[in-house]
Structure formats: structure tokens, C-alpha cells
Amino acid sequence: MLIVVVSMFVEIFRDMSMGKRIDTDLLGRRFDLAITKKLGVVKLPPSFWMRDPKINPRSDHLLWAALLLDDPERVALACSVLAVEYEEQQKKQAPKERIPIESILDDYVQQLLAMMPDIHADRSQRMQRLVDSVKPCKT
């Protein structure tokens, strides 16, 4: 028997891309469950981070869910865990090959917008402002 493990959010993102209305209550509950799991994982040393998406939900999906919920606190949480994972990955890269986290966050916003069939400029700008508000400060 073949078991396929998918993200908690795949169904919601698929429905959204087909123009179906998002159940924000369901999305919020799934986000809260997923972020709890994710925070438990990133507290561990990186060598113990599980790859199973049921235990360790995808960070980009957490960010997308938070953006769809239009919730600044959830966006900040998602960006935080995304940054932790990303920084750990960047340690393996040569300094010249490292991409700033700000660029990665912007790419994720664009990927989400590309999935949305009828995105309005004001919604797009709102999502970008939410992400911009949690980007690391340049010193």
C-alpha cells in the first residue's frame, strides 16, 4: 500500500488556485496546529529536525497560510521559523552563494500570488507590506 503524505494546506491552496473560497476558520485552525508542531521541531538541534510534513510542516506553507489569513502575528511567527530554517541551510553555502532572507520572503509572496486566480492590487500590496513588516532590519 502506498501512503502519500501531503501538507495540511495542500487542499486549501489547490481550492484557492481554482477560485474556490477559502474557509478561513479551517485555515486558522490548521495554521495554529502546524505552527505548534513547527515550533517544537525548530527547538531541537537541526540534526534532529524531521522531514515528515505531518510532524514538521513546510515553512512556506505556513507563511502562505498566514498571508491568506491577513494576520500580522501569524505572518511574524511563520517568518521567524522560516528564517531559522533558512539560516541553518545557509551555513552549508559559500558566502558568495547565500541569498538574503528578504529575497526569499519576497519570492514566497510572489509564488502565492501566482497561485491566486483573481488577485487584486490592494491584496497583493497588503501581503507584501505584511512580509516587509517582519523582515530583518538592516543595520
mmCIF file of C-alpha atoms in Angstrom:
data_model
loop_
_atom_site.group_PDB
_atom_site.id
_atom_site.type_symbol
_atom_site.label_atom_id
_atom_site.label_comp_id
_atom_site.label_asym_id
_atom_site.label_seq_id
_atom_site.Cartn_x
_atom_site.Cartn_y
_atom_site.Cartn_z
ATOM 1 C CA MET A 1 0.000 0.000 0.000
ATOM 2 C CA LEU A 2 1.359 3.421 -0.996
ATOM 3 C CA ILE A 3 0.903 6.195 1.539
ATOM 4 C CA VAL A 4 1.302 9.732 0.292
ATOM 5 C CA VAL A 5 1.972 12.383 2.894
ATOM 6 C CA VAL A 6 0.896 15.872 1.935
ATOM 7 C CA SER A 7 0.872 19.175 3.690
ATOM 8 C CA MET A 8 -2.015 20.215 5.891
ATOM 9 C CA PHE A 9 -2.547 23.085 3.480
ATOM 10 C CA VAL A 10 -2.300 21.493 0.020
ATOM 11 C CA GLU A 11 -6.061 21.042 -0.309
ATOM 12 C CA ILE A 12 -6.708 24.651 0.709
ATOM 13 C CA PHE A 13 -4.093 26.013 -1.721
ATOM 14 C CA ARG A 14 -5.455 23.830 -4.528
ATOM 15 C CA ASP A 15 -9.006 25.032 -3.907
ATOM 16 C CA MET A 16 -7.797 28.637 -3.768
ATOM 17 C CA SER A 17 -5.970 28.267 -7.093
ATOM 18 C CA MET A 18 -9.209 27.018 -8.650
ATOM 19 C CA GLY A 19 -11.025 30.107 -7.439
ATOM 20 C CA LYS A 20 -12.865 28.483 -4.549
ATOM 21 C CA ARG A 21 -13.481 30.488 -1.411
ATOM 22 C CA ILE A 22 -11.077 29.811 1.448
ATOM 23 C CA ASP A 23 -12.519 28.620 4.750
ATOM 24 C CA THR A 24 -10.544 30.989 6.984
ATOM 25 C CA ASP A 25 -11.697 29.256 10.177
ATOM 26 C CA LEU A 26 -10.308 25.938 8.949
ATOM 27 C CA LEU A 27 -7.159 27.632 7.661
ATOM 28 C CA GLY A 28 -6.626 29.367 11.014
ATOM 29 C CA ARG A 29 -7.060 26.141 12.978
ATOM 30 C CA ARG A 30 -4.661 24.317 10.673
ATOM 31 C CA PHE A 31 -2.137 27.132 10.906
ATOM 32 C CA ASP A 32 -2.269 27.087 14.710
ATOM 33 C CA LEU A 33 -1.761 23.327 14.821
ATOM 34 C CA ALA A 34 1.013 23.434 12.223
ATOM 35 C CA ILE A 35 2.916 26.311 13.867
ATOM 36 C CA THR A 36 2.797 24.474 17.202
ATOM 37 C CA LYS A 37 4.353 21.439 15.556
ATOM 38 C CA LYS A 38 6.892 23.564 13.695
ATOM 39 C CA LEU A 39 7.993 25.441 16.818
ATOM 40 C CA GLY A 40 8.522 22.105 18.558
ATOM 41 C CA VAL A 41 10.758 20.960 15.715
ATOM 42 C CA VAL A 42 12.908 24.100 15.424
ATOM 43 C CA LYS A 43 13.603 23.988 19.179
ATOM 44 C CA LEU A 44 15.529 20.789 18.549
ATOM 45 C CA PRO A 45 19.099 20.725 17.249
ATOM 46 C CA PRO A 46 18.958 20.814 13.423
ATOM 47 C CA SER A 47 20.246 17.251 13.105
ATOM 48 C CA PHE A 48 17.013 16.117 14.783
ATOM 49 C CA TRP A 49 14.637 18.046 12.508
ATOM 50 C CA MET A 50 12.242 15.530 10.991
ATOM 51 C CA ARG A 51 11.385 15.677 7.308
ATOM 52 C CA ASP A 52 7.885 14.257 7.752
ATOM 53 C CA PRO A 53 5.467 17.118 6.891
ATOM 54 C CA LYS A 54 2.940 15.764 9.398
ATOM 55 C CA ILE A 55 5.476 16.499 12.135
ATOM 56 C CA ASN A 56 7.437 19.311 10.500
ATOM 57 C CA PRO A 57 5.095 21.381 8.281
ATOM 58 C CA ARG A 58 6.584 23.325 5.394
ATOM 59 C CA SER A 59 7.591 26.861 6.323
ATOM 60 C CA ASP A 60 6.487 28.325 3.003
ATOM 61 C CA HIS A 61 3.026 26.850 3.540
ATOM 62 C CA LEU A 62 2.889 28.405 6.996
ATOM 63 C CA LEU A 63 3.783 31.784 5.519
ATOM 64 C CA TRP A 64 1.205 31.446 2.739
ATOM 65 C CA ALA A 65 -1.499 30.452 5.233
ATOM 66 C CA ALA A 66 -0.661 33.420 7.463
ATOM 67 C CA LEU A 67 -0.786 35.776 4.479
ATOM 68 C CA LEU A 68 -4.137 34.401 3.368
ATOM 69 C CA LEU A 69 -5.418 34.938 6.900
ATOM 70 C CA ASP A 70 -4.105 38.519 6.715
ATOM 71 C CA ASP A 71 -2.787 38.120 10.255
ATOM 72 C CA PRO A 72 0.373 40.090 11.159
ATOM 73 C CA GLU A 73 1.132 37.960 14.235
ATOM 74 C CA ARG A 74 0.870 34.716 12.298
ATOM 75 C CA VAL A 75 2.990 36.193 9.490
ATOM 76 C CA ALA A 76 5.651 37.117 12.054
ATOM 77 C CA LEU A 77 5.611 33.586 13.506
ATOM 78 C CA ALA A 78 5.846 31.992 10.068
ATOM 79 C CA CYS A 79 8.692 34.293 9.038
ATOM 80 C CA SER A 80 10.547 33.517 12.249
ATOM 81 C CA VAL A 81 10.518 29.763 11.745
ATOM 82 C CA LEU A 82 11.275 30.205 8.064
ATOM 83 C CA ALA A 83 14.300 32.352 8.956
ATOM 84 C CA VAL A 84 15.563 29.768 11.472
ATOM 85 C CA GLU A 85 15.398 27.001 8.881
ATOM 86 C CA TYR A 86 16.831 29.188 6.157
ATOM 87 C CA GLU A 87 19.795 30.314 8.267
ATOM 88 C CA GLU A 88 20.600 26.698 9.044
ATOM 89 C CA GLN A 89 20.589 25.871 5.322
ATOM 90 C CA GLN A 90 22.730 28.903 4.519
ATOM 91 C CA LYS A 91 25.503 27.679 6.824
ATOM 92 C CA LYS A 92 26.170 24.982 4.226
ATOM 93 C CA GLN A 93 26.574 27.548 1.415
ATOM 94 C CA ALA A 94 29.639 29.526 0.487
ATOM 95 C CA PRO A 95 29.223 33.199 1.480
ATOM 96 C CA LYS A 96 29.043 34.263 -2.176
ATOM 97 C CA GLU A 97 26.170 31.837 -2.820
ATOM 98 C CA ARG A 98 23.995 32.973 0.084
ATOM 99 C CA ILE A 99 20.759 34.713 -0.768
ATOM 100 C CA PRO A 100 19.346 37.285 1.655
ATOM 101 C CA ILE A 101 16.280 36.108 3.580
ATOM 102 C CA GLU A 102 14.464 39.210 2.367
ATOM 103 C CA SER A 103 14.676 37.913 -1.213
ATOM 104 C CA ILE A 104 13.408 34.500 -0.183
ATOM 105 C CA LEU A 105 10.412 36.042 1.584
ATOM 106 C CA ASP A 106 9.620 38.167 -1.477
ATOM 107 C CA ASP A 107 9.841 35.057 -3.681
ATOM 108 C CA TYR A 108 7.361 33.232 -1.451
ATOM 109 C CA VAL A 109 4.922 36.130 -1.701
ATOM 110 C CA GLN A 110 5.207 36.046 -5.498
ATOM 111 C CA GLN A 111 4.683 32.270 -5.551
ATOM 112 C CA LEU A 112 1.492 32.647 -3.522
ATOM 113 C CA LEU A 113 0.238 35.453 -5.734
ATOM 114 C CA ALA A 114 0.904 33.318 -8.816
ATOM 115 C CA MET A 115 -1.405 30.634 -7.405
ATOM 116 C CA MET A 116 -4.247 33.071 -6.858
ATOM 117 C CA PRO A 117 -6.543 33.377 -9.875
ATOM 118 C CA ASP A 118 -8.015 36.813 -9.169
ATOM 119 C CA ILE A 119 -5.555 38.808 -7.158
ATOM 120 C CA HIS A 120 -6.286 42.476 -6.734
ATOM 121 C CA ALA A 121 -3.528 45.054 -6.441
ATOM 122 C CA ASP A 122 -4.611 46.070 -2.945
ATOM 123 C CA ARG A 123 -4.462 42.439 -1.698
ATOM 124 C CA SER A 124 -1.074 41.952 -3.321
ATOM 125 C CA GLN A 125 0.272 45.134 -1.740
ATOM 126 C CA ARG A 126 -1.156 44.173 1.655
ATOM 127 C CA MET A 127 0.598 40.797 1.544
ATOM 128 C CA GLN A 128 3.876 42.426 0.581
ATOM 129 C CA ARG A 129 3.536 45.012 3.368
ATOM 130 C CA LEU A 130 2.876 42.231 5.912
ATOM 131 C CA VAL A 131 6.057 40.456 4.869
ATOM 132 C CA ASP A 132 8.032 43.703 4.716
ATOM 133 C CA SER A 133 6.960 44.479 8.280
ATOM 134 C CA VAL A 134 8.695 41.362 9.613
ATOM 135 C CA LYS A 135 11.839 41.389 7.520
ATOM 136 C CA PRO A 136 15.080 41.720 9.470
ATOM 137 C CA CYS A 137 16.244 45.295 9.962
ATOM 138 C CA LYS A 138 19.350 46.387 8.116
ATOM 139 C CA THR A 139 21.960 47.748 10.475
#
